Short mmCIF file of N, CA and C in Angstrom, two decimals:
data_model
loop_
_atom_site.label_atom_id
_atom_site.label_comp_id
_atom_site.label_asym_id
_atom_site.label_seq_id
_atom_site.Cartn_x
_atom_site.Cartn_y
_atom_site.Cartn_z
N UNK A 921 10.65 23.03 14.57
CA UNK A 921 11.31 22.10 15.48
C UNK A 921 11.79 20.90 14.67
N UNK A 922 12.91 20.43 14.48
CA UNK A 922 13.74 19.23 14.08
C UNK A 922 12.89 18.22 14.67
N UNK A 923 13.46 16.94 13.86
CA UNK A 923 12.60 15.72 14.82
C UNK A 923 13.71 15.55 16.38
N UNK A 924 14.99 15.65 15.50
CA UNK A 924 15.75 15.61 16.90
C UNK A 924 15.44 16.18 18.27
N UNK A 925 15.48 17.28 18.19
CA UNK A 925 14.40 18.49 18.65
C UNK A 925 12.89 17.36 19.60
N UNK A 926 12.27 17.51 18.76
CA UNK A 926 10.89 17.12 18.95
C UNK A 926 11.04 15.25 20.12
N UNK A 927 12.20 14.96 19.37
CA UNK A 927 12.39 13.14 19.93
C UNK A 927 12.95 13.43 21.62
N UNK A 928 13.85 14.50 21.28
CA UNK A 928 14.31 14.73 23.09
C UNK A 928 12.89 15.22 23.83
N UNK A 929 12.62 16.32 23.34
CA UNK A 929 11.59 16.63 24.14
C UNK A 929 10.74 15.96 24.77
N UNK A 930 10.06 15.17 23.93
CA UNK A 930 9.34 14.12 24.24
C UNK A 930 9.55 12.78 25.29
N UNK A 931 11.11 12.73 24.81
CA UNK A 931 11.95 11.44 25.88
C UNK A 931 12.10 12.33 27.11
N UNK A 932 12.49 13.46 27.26
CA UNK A 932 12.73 14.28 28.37
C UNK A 932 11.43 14.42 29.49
N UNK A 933 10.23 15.01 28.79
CA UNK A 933 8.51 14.69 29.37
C UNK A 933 8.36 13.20 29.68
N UNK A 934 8.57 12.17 29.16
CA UNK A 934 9.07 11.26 29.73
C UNK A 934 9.65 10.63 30.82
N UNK A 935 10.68 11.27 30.94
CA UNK A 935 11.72 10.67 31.79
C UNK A 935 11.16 11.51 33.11
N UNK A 936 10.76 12.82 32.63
CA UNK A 936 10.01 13.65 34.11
C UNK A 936 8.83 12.49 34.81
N UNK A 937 7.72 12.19 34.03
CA UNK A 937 6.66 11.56 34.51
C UNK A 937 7.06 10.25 35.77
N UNK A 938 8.02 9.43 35.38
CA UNK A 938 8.51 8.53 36.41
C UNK A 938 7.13 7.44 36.87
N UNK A 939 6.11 7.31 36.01
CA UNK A 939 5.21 6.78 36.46
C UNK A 939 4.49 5.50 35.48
N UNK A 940 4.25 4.31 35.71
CA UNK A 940 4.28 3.50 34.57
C UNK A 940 2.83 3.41 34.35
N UNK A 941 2.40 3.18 32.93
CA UNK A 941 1.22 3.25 32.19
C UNK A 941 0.68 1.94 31.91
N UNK A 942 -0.38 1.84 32.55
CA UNK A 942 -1.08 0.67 32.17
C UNK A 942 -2.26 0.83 31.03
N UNK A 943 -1.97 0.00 30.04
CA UNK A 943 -2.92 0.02 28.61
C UNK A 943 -4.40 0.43 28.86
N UNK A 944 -4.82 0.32 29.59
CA UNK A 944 -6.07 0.78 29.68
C UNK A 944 -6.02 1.98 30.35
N UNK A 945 -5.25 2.82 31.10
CA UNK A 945 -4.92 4.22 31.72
C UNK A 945 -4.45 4.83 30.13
N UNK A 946 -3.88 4.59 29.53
CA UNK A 946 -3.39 4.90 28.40
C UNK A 946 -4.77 4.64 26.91
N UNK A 947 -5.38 4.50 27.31
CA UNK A 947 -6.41 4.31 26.22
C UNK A 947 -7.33 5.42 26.46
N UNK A 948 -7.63 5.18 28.06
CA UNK A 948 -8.44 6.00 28.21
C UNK A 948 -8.06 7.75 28.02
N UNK A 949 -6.63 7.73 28.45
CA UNK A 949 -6.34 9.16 28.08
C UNK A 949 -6.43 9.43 26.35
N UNK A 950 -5.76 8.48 25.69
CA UNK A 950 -5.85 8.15 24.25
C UNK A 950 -7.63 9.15 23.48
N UNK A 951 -8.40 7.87 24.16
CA UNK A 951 -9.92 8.45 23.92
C UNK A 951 -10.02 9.82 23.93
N UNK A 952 -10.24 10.57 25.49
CA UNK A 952 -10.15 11.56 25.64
C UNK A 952 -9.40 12.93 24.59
N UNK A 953 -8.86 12.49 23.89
CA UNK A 953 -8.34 13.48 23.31
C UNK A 953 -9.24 13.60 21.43
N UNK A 954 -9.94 12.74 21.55
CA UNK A 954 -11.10 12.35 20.41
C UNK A 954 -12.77 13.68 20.79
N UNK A 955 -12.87 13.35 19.58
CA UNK A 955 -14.09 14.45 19.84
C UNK A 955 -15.40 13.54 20.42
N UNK A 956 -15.15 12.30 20.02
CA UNK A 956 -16.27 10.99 20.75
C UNK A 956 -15.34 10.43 20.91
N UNK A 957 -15.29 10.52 22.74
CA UNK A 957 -14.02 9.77 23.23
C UNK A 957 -14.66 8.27 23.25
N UNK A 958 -16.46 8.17 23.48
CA UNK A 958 -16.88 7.00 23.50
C UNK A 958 -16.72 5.98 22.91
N UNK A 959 -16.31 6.61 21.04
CA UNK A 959 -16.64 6.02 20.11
C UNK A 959 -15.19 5.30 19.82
N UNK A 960 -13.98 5.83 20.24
CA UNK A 960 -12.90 4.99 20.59
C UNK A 960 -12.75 3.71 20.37
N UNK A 961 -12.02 3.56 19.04
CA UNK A 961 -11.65 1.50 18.88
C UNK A 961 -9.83 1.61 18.63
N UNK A 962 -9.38 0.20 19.74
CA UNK A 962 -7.78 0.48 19.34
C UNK A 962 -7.83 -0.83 18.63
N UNK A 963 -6.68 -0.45 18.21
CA UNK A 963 -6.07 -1.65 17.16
C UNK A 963 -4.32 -1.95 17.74
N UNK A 964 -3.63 -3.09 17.43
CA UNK A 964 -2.14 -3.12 17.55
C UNK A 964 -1.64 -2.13 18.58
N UNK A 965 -2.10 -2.35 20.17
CA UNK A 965 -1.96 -1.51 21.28
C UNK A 965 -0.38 -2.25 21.97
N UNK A 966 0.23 -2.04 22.16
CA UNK A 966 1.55 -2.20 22.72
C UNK A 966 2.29 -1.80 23.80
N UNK A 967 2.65 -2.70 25.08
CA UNK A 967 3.07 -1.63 26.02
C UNK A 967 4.77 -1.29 26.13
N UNK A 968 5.48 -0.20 26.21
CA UNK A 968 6.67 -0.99 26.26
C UNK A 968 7.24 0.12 27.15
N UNK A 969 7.47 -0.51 28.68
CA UNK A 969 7.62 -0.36 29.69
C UNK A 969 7.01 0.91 30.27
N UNK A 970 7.17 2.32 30.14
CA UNK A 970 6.06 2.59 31.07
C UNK A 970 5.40 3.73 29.57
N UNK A 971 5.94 3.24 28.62
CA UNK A 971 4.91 3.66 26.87
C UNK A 971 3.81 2.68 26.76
N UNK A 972 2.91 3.68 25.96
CA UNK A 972 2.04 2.55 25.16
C UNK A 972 1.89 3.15 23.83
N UNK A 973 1.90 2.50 22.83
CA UNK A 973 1.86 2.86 21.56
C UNK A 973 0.58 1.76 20.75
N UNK A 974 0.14 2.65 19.62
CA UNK A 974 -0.95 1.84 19.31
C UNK A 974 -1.69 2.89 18.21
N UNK A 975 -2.97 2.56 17.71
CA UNK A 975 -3.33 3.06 17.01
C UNK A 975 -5.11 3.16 17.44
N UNK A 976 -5.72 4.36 16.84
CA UNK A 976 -7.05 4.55 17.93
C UNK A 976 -7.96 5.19 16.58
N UNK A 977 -9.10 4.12 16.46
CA UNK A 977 -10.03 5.21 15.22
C UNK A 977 -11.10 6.06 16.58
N UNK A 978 -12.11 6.86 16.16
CA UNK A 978 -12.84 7.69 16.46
C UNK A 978 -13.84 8.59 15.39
N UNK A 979 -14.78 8.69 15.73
CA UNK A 979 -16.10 9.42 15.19
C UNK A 979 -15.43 10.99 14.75
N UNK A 980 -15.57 11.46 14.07
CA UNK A 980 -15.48 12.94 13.88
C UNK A 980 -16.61 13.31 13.81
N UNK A 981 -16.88 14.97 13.33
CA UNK A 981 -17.82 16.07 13.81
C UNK A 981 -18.98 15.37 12.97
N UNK A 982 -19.04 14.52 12.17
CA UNK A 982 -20.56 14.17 11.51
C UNK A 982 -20.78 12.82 11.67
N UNK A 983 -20.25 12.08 12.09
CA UNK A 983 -20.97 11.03 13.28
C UNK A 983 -19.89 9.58 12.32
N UNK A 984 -19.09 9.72 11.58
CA UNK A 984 -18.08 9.07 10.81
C UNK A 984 -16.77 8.79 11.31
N UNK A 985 -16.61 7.61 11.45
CA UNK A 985 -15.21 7.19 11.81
C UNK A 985 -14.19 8.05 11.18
N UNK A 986 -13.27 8.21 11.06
CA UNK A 986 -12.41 8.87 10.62
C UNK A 986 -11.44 8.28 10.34
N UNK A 987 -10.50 7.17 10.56
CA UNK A 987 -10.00 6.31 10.26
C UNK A 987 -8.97 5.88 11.05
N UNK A 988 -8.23 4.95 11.62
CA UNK A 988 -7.07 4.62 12.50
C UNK A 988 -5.60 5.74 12.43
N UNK A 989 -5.46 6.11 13.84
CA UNK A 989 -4.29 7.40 13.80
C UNK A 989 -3.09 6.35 14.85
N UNK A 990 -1.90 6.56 14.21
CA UNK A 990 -0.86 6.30 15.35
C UNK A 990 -1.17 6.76 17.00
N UNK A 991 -0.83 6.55 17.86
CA UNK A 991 -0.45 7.02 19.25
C UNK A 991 0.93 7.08 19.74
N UNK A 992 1.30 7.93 20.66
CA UNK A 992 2.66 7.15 21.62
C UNK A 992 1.78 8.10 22.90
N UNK A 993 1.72 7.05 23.96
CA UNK A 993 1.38 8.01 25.67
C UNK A 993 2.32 7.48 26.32
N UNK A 994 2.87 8.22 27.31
CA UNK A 994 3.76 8.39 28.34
C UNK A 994 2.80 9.09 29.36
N UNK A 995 2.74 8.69 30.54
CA UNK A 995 1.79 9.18 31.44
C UNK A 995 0.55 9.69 31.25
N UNK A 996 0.23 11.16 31.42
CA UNK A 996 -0.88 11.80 30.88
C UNK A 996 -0.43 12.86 29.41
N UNK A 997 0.76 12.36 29.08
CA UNK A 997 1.04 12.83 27.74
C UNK A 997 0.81 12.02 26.87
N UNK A 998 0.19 12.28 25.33
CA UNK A 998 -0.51 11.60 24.27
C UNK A 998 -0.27 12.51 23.31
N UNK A 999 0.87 12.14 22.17
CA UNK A 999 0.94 12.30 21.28
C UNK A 999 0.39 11.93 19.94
N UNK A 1000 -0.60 12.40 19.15
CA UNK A 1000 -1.33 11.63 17.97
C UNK A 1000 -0.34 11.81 16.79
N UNK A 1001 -0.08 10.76 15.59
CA UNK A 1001 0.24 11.32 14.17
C UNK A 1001 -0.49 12.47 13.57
N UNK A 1002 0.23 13.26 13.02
CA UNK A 1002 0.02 14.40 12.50
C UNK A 1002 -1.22 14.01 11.33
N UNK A 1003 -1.70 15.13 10.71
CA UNK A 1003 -2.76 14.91 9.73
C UNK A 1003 -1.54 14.90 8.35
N UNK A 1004 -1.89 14.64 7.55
CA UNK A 1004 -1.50 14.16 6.07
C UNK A 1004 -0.97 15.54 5.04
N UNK A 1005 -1.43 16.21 5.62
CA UNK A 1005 -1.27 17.92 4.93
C UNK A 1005 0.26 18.16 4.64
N UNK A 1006 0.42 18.82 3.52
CA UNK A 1006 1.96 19.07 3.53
C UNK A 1006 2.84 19.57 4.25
N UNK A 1007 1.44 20.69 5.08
CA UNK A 1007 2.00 21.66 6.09
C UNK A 1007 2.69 21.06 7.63
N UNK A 1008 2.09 19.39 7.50
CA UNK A 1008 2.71 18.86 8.49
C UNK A 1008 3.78 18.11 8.61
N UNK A 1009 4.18 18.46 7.47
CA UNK A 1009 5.87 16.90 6.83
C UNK A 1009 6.43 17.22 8.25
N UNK A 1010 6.72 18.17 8.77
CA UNK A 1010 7.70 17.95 9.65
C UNK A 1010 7.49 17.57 11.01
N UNK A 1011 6.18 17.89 11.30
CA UNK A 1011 5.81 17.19 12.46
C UNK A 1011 5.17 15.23 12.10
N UNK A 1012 4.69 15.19 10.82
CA UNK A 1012 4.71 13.69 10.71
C UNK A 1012 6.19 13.11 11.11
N UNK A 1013 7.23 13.68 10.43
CA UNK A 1013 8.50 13.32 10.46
C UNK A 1013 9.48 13.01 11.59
N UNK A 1014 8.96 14.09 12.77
CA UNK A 1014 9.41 14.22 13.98
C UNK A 1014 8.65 13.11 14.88
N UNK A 1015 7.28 13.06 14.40
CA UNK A 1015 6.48 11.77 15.18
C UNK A 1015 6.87 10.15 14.57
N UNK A 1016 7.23 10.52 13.12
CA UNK A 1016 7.90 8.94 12.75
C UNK A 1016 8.93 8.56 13.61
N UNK A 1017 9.99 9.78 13.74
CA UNK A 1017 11.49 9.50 14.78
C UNK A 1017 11.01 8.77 15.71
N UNK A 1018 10.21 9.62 16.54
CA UNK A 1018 9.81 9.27 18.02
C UNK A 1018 8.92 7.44 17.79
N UNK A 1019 8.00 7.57 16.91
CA UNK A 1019 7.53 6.34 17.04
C UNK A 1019 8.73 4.90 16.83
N UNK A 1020 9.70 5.32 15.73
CA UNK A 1020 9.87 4.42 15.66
C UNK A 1020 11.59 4.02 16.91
N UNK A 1021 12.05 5.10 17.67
CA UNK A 1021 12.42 4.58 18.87
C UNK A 1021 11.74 3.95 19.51
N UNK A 1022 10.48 4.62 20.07
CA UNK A 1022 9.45 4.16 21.32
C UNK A 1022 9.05 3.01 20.98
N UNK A 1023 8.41 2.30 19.94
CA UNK A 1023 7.72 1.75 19.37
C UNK A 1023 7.84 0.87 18.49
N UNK A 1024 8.91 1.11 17.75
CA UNK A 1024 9.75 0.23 16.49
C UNK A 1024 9.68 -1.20 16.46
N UNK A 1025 10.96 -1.63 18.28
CA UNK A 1025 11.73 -2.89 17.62
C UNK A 1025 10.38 -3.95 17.74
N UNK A 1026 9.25 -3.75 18.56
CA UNK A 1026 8.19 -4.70 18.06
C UNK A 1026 7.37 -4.73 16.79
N UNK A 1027 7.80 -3.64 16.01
CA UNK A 1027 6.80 -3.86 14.50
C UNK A 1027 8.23 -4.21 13.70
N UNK A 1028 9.35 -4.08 14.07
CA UNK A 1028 10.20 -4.24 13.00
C UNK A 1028 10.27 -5.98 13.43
N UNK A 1029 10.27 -6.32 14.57
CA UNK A 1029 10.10 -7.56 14.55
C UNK A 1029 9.28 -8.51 14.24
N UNK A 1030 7.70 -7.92 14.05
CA UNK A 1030 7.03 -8.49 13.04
C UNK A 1030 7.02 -8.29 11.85
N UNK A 1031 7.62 -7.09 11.19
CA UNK A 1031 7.70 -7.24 9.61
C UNK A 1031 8.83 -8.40 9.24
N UNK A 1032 10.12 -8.64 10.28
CA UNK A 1032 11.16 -9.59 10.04
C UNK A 1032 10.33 -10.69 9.42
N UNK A 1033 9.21 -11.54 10.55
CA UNK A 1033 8.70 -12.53 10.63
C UNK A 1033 7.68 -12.45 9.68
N UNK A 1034 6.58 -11.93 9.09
CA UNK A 1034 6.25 -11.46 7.56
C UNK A 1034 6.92 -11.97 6.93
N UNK A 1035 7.87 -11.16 6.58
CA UNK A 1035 8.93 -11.13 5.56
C UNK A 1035 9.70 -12.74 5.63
N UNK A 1036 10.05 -13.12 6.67
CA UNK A 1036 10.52 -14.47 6.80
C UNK A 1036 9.41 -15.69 6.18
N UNK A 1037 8.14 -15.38 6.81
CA UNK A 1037 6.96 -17.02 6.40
C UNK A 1037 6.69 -16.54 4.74
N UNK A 1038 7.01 -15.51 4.11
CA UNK A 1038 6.79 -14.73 2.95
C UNK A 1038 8.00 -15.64 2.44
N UNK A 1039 9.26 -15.63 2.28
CA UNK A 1039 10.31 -16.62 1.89
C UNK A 1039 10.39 -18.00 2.00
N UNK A 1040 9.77 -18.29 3.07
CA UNK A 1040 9.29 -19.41 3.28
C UNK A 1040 8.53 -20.45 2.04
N UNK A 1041 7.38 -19.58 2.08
CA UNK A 1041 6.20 -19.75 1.40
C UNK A 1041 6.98 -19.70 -0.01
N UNK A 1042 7.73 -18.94 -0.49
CA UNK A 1042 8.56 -18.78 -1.82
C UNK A 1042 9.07 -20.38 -1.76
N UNK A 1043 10.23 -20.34 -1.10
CA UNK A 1043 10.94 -21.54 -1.06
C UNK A 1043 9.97 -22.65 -1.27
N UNK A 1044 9.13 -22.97 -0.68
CA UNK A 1044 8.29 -24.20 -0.35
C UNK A 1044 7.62 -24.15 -1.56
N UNK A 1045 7.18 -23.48 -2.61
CA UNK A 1045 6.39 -23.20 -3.42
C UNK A 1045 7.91 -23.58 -4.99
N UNK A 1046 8.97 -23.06 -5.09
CA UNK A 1046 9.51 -23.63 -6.18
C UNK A 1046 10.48 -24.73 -5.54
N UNK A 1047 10.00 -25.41 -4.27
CA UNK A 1047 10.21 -26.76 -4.11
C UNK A 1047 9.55 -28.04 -4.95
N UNK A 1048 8.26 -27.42 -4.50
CA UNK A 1048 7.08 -28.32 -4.98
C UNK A 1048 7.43 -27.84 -6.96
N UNK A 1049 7.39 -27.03 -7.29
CA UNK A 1049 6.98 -26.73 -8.59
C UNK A 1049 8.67 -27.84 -9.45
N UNK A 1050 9.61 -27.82 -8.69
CA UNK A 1050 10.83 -28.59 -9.40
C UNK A 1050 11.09 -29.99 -8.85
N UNK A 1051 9.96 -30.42 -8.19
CA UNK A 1051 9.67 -32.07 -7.79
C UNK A 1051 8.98 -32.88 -9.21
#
């Protein structure tokens, strides 16, 4: 499956659901899809309009966190980032598409602002150094 492919589909399951997601309906389905849904911690949770996107660690099979995974949920659909394996380039790839429609213009708008107090901090710094 193309990401193109994979990005409609997904917007299409979407657009079926017609039902808006509140961050904590969306976490909890999030959890649920964990092997210790209990053990569930989010990080950078985001709602954007009836999406939530975010990132969710969880316990695996020997009682160990496993480490923070992307999300995107749309209703009772929950898509996770793929695992790291080569065998998955194309579904990481197809979930980058999708994340970064669904999900994007608020992280691209904080890397702007990063990137901006980061120049800042430059500027202000060979201000002082040529006083």
């Amino acid at each position: 499956m193309n990401k193109v492919t994979a990005f409609a589909a997904f917007a299409f399951a979407i657009g079926l659901s017609g039902c808006d997601r509140t961050e904590a309906d969306a976490k909890q389905t999030v959890a649920a899809q964990l092997k210790d849904p209990s053990s569930a911690q989010f990080r950078n949770v985001i709602t954007n309009g009836s999406i939530v996107c975010g990132e969710v660690n969880g316990k695996n099979s020997w009682g160990a966190y496993a480490g923070f995974t992307r999300f995107i949920a749309a209703d009772e659909i929950v898509i996770m980032e793929p695992d790291g394996g080569e065998e998955h380039a194309n579904a990481r790839q197809s979930f980058d598409t999708s994340w970064s429609a669904l999900c994007g213009p608020r992280k691209s708008y904080e890397r702007r602002i990063a990137e901006n107090e980061r120049l800042i901090a430059e500027g202000e710094k060979l201000l002082e150094e040529n006083r």
